[in-house]
CSV table of C-alpha atoms in Angstrom, one decimal:
chain,number,residue,atom,x,y,z
A,1499,MET,CA,114.0,138.3,-49.7
A,1500,ALA,CA,113.9,134.6,-50.3
A,1501,THR,CA,113.6,132.2,-47.3
A,1502,GLU,CA,115.8,129.2,-47.4
A,1503,THR,CA,113.8,126.0,-47.0
A,1504,GLY,CA,116.2,123.4,-48.3
A,1505,PRO,CA,116.9,119.9,-47.1
A,1506,GLY,CA,119.3,121.2,-44.5
A,1507,MET,CA,116.7,123.1,-42.6
A,1508,ASN,CA,114.3,120.1,-42.7
A,1509,THR,CA,117.1,118.0,-41.2
A,1510,GLY,CA,117.7,120.6,-38.5
A,1511,ARG,CA,114.1,120.6,-37.5
A,1512,SER,CA,113.9,116.8,-37.4
A,1513,ASN,CA,117.0,116.7,-35.2
A,1514,GLN,CA,115.6,119.3,-32.9
A,1515,LYS,CA,112.3,117.3,-32.6
A,1516,LEU,CA,114.3,114.2,-31.8
A,1517,ARG,CA,116.3,116.0,-29.2
A,1518,THR,CA,113.1,117.3,-27.6
A,1519,ARG,CA,111.5,114.0,-27.6
A,1520,THR,CA,114.6,112.3,-26.1
A,1521,ALA,CA,114.8,115.0,-23.4
A,1522,ILE,CA,111.1,114.3,-22.4
A,1523,VAL,CA,111.6,110.5,-22.3
A,1524,ASP,CA,114.9,110.9,-20.4
A,1525,ALA,CA,113.2,113.2,-17.9
A,1526,ALA,CA,110.4,110.8,-17.4
A,1527,ARG,CA,112.8,107.9,-16.9
A,1528,GLU,CA,114.7,109.8,-14.3
A,1529,LEU,CA,111.5,110.7,-12.4
A,1530,ILE,CA,110.3,107.1,-12.6
A,1531,GLY,CA,113.6,106.0,-11.1
A,1532,THR,CA,113.0,108.1,-8.0
A,1533,GLY,CA,109.8,106.2,-7.1
A,1534,GLY,CA,108.0,109.5,-6.5
A,1535,GLU,CA,104.9,111.0,-8.2
A,1536,VAL,CA,105.1,111.1,-12.0
A,1537,THR,CA,102.9,113.7,-13.8
A,1538,MET,CA,103.1,115.4,-17.1
A,1539,PRO,CA,103.8,118.8,-15.6
A,1540,THR,CA,106.7,117.5,-13.5
A,1541,ILE,CA,108.2,115.7,-16.5
A,1542,ALA,CA,107.9,118.8,-18.6
A,1543,ARG,CA,109.6,120.9,-16.0
A,1544,ALA,CA,112.5,118.4,-15.7
A,1545,ALA,CA,112.8,118.3,-19.5
A,1546,LEU,CA,112.9,122.1,-19.6
A,1547,VAL,CA,109.9,122.2,-22.0
A,1548,SER,CA,106.3,123.4,-21.6
A,1549,GLU,CA,103.5,121.0,-20.7
A,1550,ALA,CA,101.9,121.8,-24.0
A,1551,THR,CA,105.1,120.8,-25.8
A,1552,ALA,CA,105.2,117.5,-23.9
A,1553,TYR,CA,101.6,116.8,-25.0
A,1554,ARG,CA,102.5,117.5,-28.6
A,1555,TYR,CA,105.0,114.6,-28.5
A,1556,PHE,CA,102.9,112.3,-26.3
A,1557,PRO,CA,99.1,112.4,-26.3
A,1558,ASP,CA,98.8,111.2,-22.7
A,1559,LEU,CA,100.9,110.2,-19.6
A,1560,PRO,CA,100.5,106.4,-20.1
A,1561,SER,CA,102.0,106.6,-23.6
A,1562,LEU,CA,105.0,108.6,-22.3
A,1563,ILE,CA,105.6,106.3,-19.3
A,1564,SER,CA,105.3,103.2,-21.5
A,1565,GLU,CA,108.1,104.5,-23.8
A,1566,ALA,CA,110.2,105.6,-20.8
A,1567,LEU,CA,109.9,102.1,-19.3
A,1568,ALA,CA,110.8,100.4,-22.5
A,1569,GLY,CA,114.0,98.4,-21.9
A,1570,VAL,CA,114.0,99.3,-18.2
A,1571,TRP,CA,112.6,95.9,-17.1
A,1572,PRO,CA,114.8,93.0,-18.2
A,1573,PRO,CA,113.3,90.1,-20.2
A,1574,PRO,CA,111.9,87.2,-18.1
A,1575,ALA,CA,114.8,84.9,-18.7
A,1576,GLU,CA,117.3,87.5,-17.5
A,1577,ALA,CA,115.1,88.5,-14.5
A,1578,LEU,CA,114.9,84.9,-13.3
A,1579,ALA,CA,118.5,84.0,-14.0
A,1580,PRO,CA,119.3,83.4,-10.3
A,1581,VAL,CA,116.8,80.5,-10.3
A,1582,ALA,CA,117.5,79.4,-13.9
A,1583,GLU,CA,118.8,76.0,-12.7
A,1584,SER,CA,115.9,75.3,-10.5
A,1585,ALA,CA,113.1,73.0,-11.7
A,1586,ASP,CA,110.9,73.8,-8.7
A,1587,PRO,CA,108.0,76.0,-9.9
A,1588,VAL,CA,107.3,77.1,-6.3
A,1589,GLU,CA,110.8,78.5,-5.8
A,1590,ARG,CA,110.7,80.1,-9.3
A,1591,ILE,CA,107.3,81.8,-8.8
A,1592,ALA,CA,108.3,83.1,-5.3
A,1593,PHE,CA,111.4,84.6,-6.9
A,1594,ALA,CA,109.4,86.1,-9.8
A,1595,CYS,CA,106.8,87.6,-7.4
A,1596,GLU,CA,109.4,89.3,-5.2
A,1597,PHE,CA,111.4,90.5,-8.2
A,1598,LEU,CA,108.3,92.1,-9.8
A,1599,LEU,CA,107.0,93.7,-6.6
A,1600,ARG,CA,110.4,95.1,-5.6
A,1601,GLY,CA,110.6,96.6,-9.0
A,1602,ILE,CA,107.1,98.1,-8.7
A,1603,LEU,CA,108.0,99.6,-5.3
A,1604,ALA,CA,111.1,101.2,-6.9
A,1605,ARG,CA,108.9,102.8,-9.6
A,1606,GLN,CA,105.7,103.1,-7.8
A,1607,GLY,CA,104.9,106.7,-8.8
A,1608,SER,CA,104.8,105.8,-12.5
A,1609,VAL,CA,103.0,102.5,-11.8
A,1610,ARG,CA,100.3,104.3,-9.8
A,1611,ALA,CA,99.9,106.8,-12.6
A,1612,MET,CA,99.4,104.0,-15.1
A,1613,ILE,CA,96.9,102.3,-13.0
A,1614,SER,CA,95.0,105.5,-12.4
A,1615,ALA,CA,94.9,106.2,-16.1
A,1616,THR,CA,93.7,102.8,-17.1
A,1617,ILE,CA,90.9,103.0,-14.5
A,1618,THR,CA,89.6,106.3,-15.8
A,1619,ARG,CA,90.4,105.5,-19.4
A,1620,PRO,CA,90.2,101.8,-20.0
A,1621,GLU,CA,91.2,102.1,-23.6
A,1622,THR,CA,94.8,103.0,-22.5
A,1623,VAL,CA,95.2,99.6,-20.8
A,1624,THR,CA,97.2,98.4,-23.8
A,1625,THR,CA,100.0,100.9,-22.9
A,1626,ARG,CA,100.6,99.2,-19.6
A,1627,PRO,CA,103.6,96.9,-19.7
A,1628,GLY,CA,102.5,93.2,-19.3
A,1629,ILE,CA,105.6,92.3,-17.4
A,1630,ARG,CA,103.9,90.0,-14.9
A,1631,PHE,CA,102.6,87.6,-17.5
A,1632,GLY,CA,106.0,87.0,-19.0
A,1633,LEU,CA,107.5,86.4,-15.6
A,1634,ILE,CA,104.7,84.0,-14.6
A,1635,ASP,CA,105.0,82.0,-17.8
A,1636,HIS,CA,108.7,81.7,-17.4
A,1637,ALA,CA,108.6,80.8,-13.7
A,1638,LEU,CA,106.0,78.0,-14.4
A,1639,ALA,CA,108.0,76.6,-17.4
A,1640,PRO,CA,108.8,73.4,-15.4
A,1641,LEU,CA,105.1,72.6,-15.2
A,1642,GLU,CA,104.5,72.7,-19.0
A,1643,GLY,CA,105.3,69.1,-19.4
A,1644,THR,CA,103.3,68.0,-16.4
A,1645,LEU,CA,100.3,70.0,-15.3
A,1646,GLY,CA,100.3,71.8,-18.7
A,1647,ALA,CA,100.1,68.5,-20.5
A,1648,THR,CA,97.7,66.6,-18.2
A,1649,ASP,CA,95.4,69.4,-17.3
A,1650,PRO,CA,95.8,72.5,-19.5
A,1651,GLN,CA,92.7,74.1,-18.0
A,1652,ALA,CA,94.1,73.9,-14.5
A,1653,PHE,CA,97.5,75.2,-15.7
A,1654,ALA,CA,95.7,78.2,-17.4
A,1655,GLN,CA,93.7,78.8,-14.2
A,1656,LEU,CA,96.9,78.8,-12.1
A,1657,LYS,CA,98.3,81.5,-14.3
A,1658,LEU,CA,95.2,83.6,-13.9
A,1659,ASP,CA,95.2,83.1,-10.1
A,1660,LEU,CA,98.8,84.2,-10.0
A,1661,ALA,CA,98.1,87.2,-12.1
A,1662,VAL,CA,95.9,88.5,-9.4
A,1663,VAL,CA,98.6,88.1,-6.8
A,1664,VAL,CA,101.8,89.0,-8.7
A,1665,GLY,CA,101.1,92.6,-9.6
A,1666,ALA,CA,100.8,96.2,-8.5
A,1667,GLU,CA,97.1,96.1,-7.6
A,1668,ALA,CA,97.7,93.4,-5.0
A,1669,LEU,CA,100.7,95.1,-3.6
A,1670,PHE,CA,99.0,98.5,-3.2
A,1671,THR,CA,95.9,96.8,-1.6
A,1672,LEU,CA,98.2,95.4,1.0
A,1673,THR,CA,100.1,98.6,1.6
A,1674,ASP,CA,97.3,101.2,1.2
A,1675,LEU,CA,94.2,99.4,2.5
A,1676,CYS,CA,95.7,96.7,4.8
A,1677,GLY,CA,98.3,99.0,6.3
A,1678,LEU,CA,101.3,96.7,5.7
A,1679,ASP,CA,104.8,98.2,5.2
A,1680,ALA,CA,106.5,97.4,1.9
A,1681,ASP,CA,108.4,94.3,3.2
A,1682,GLN,CA,105.3,92.9,4.9
A,1683,ALA,CA,103.3,93.4,1.7
A,1684,VAL,CA,105.9,91.7,-0.5
A,1685,ALA,CA,106.2,88.8,1.9
A,1686,SER,CA,102.4,88.3,2.0
A,1687,ALA,CA,102.1,88.3,-1.8
A,1688,VAL,CA,105.0,85.9,-2.2
A,1689,ARG,CA,103.5,83.6,0.4
A,1690,THR,CA,100.2,83.6,-1.5
A,1691,ALA,CA,101.9,82.9,-4.8
A,1692,ARG,CA,103.8,80.0,-3.2
A,1693,THR,CA,100.6,78.6,-1.8
A,1694,LEU,CA,98.7,78.7,-5.1
A,1695,THR,CA,101.6,77.0,-6.9
A,1696,GLU,CA,102.1,74.4,-4.2
A,1697,ALA,CA,98.4,73.5,-4.4
A,1698,ALA,CA,98.6,73.1,-8.2
A,1699,VAL,CA,101.7,70.9,-7.9
A,1700,ARG,CA,100.1,68.6,-5.4
A,1701,ALA,CA,97.1,68.2,-7.7
A,1702,ILE,CA,99.3,66.8,-10.5
A,1703,PRO,CA,98.4,63.1,-11.0
């Protein structure tokens, strides 16, 4: 008996694969939104597939989380819309810092998983969203014609300094190691970001 293997069956298989992949990504996105722990087994269970199936579509957890987060974070201009009219880089960086850290807290299970993966497997670092850098660049846009023009090295150093503060690692240091609650940790990081930016502004000739 002949087995039908025409274009229709190939299309059906392709559609099923797409549905399965979409189900896995959607399940990951929902789990990320809870802020709880995000692992491949929990995502697979939520997507109603086996863990082995999930790994057939995504080689590791970071690649899956990265795809699930795509489009979740708004672009920098949209994120900083509330301070769009402000030319004060200190106000803008404070807003950017709080925006990012609050977003991290809301998705901290996935963020912790990404950090853990990049520590044990540094080659996966490229899958981590570089959200902080876009926010920092956009927040400091008013300095491009001043500090950026008169002292590009100092401007670049300010961005590096802020990258240490405006991010998940600093936030989790404050909560996990220093014992601060979420609000205290965010306030501390924002204060540091403001201080760094204020110092840079004062140094402009």
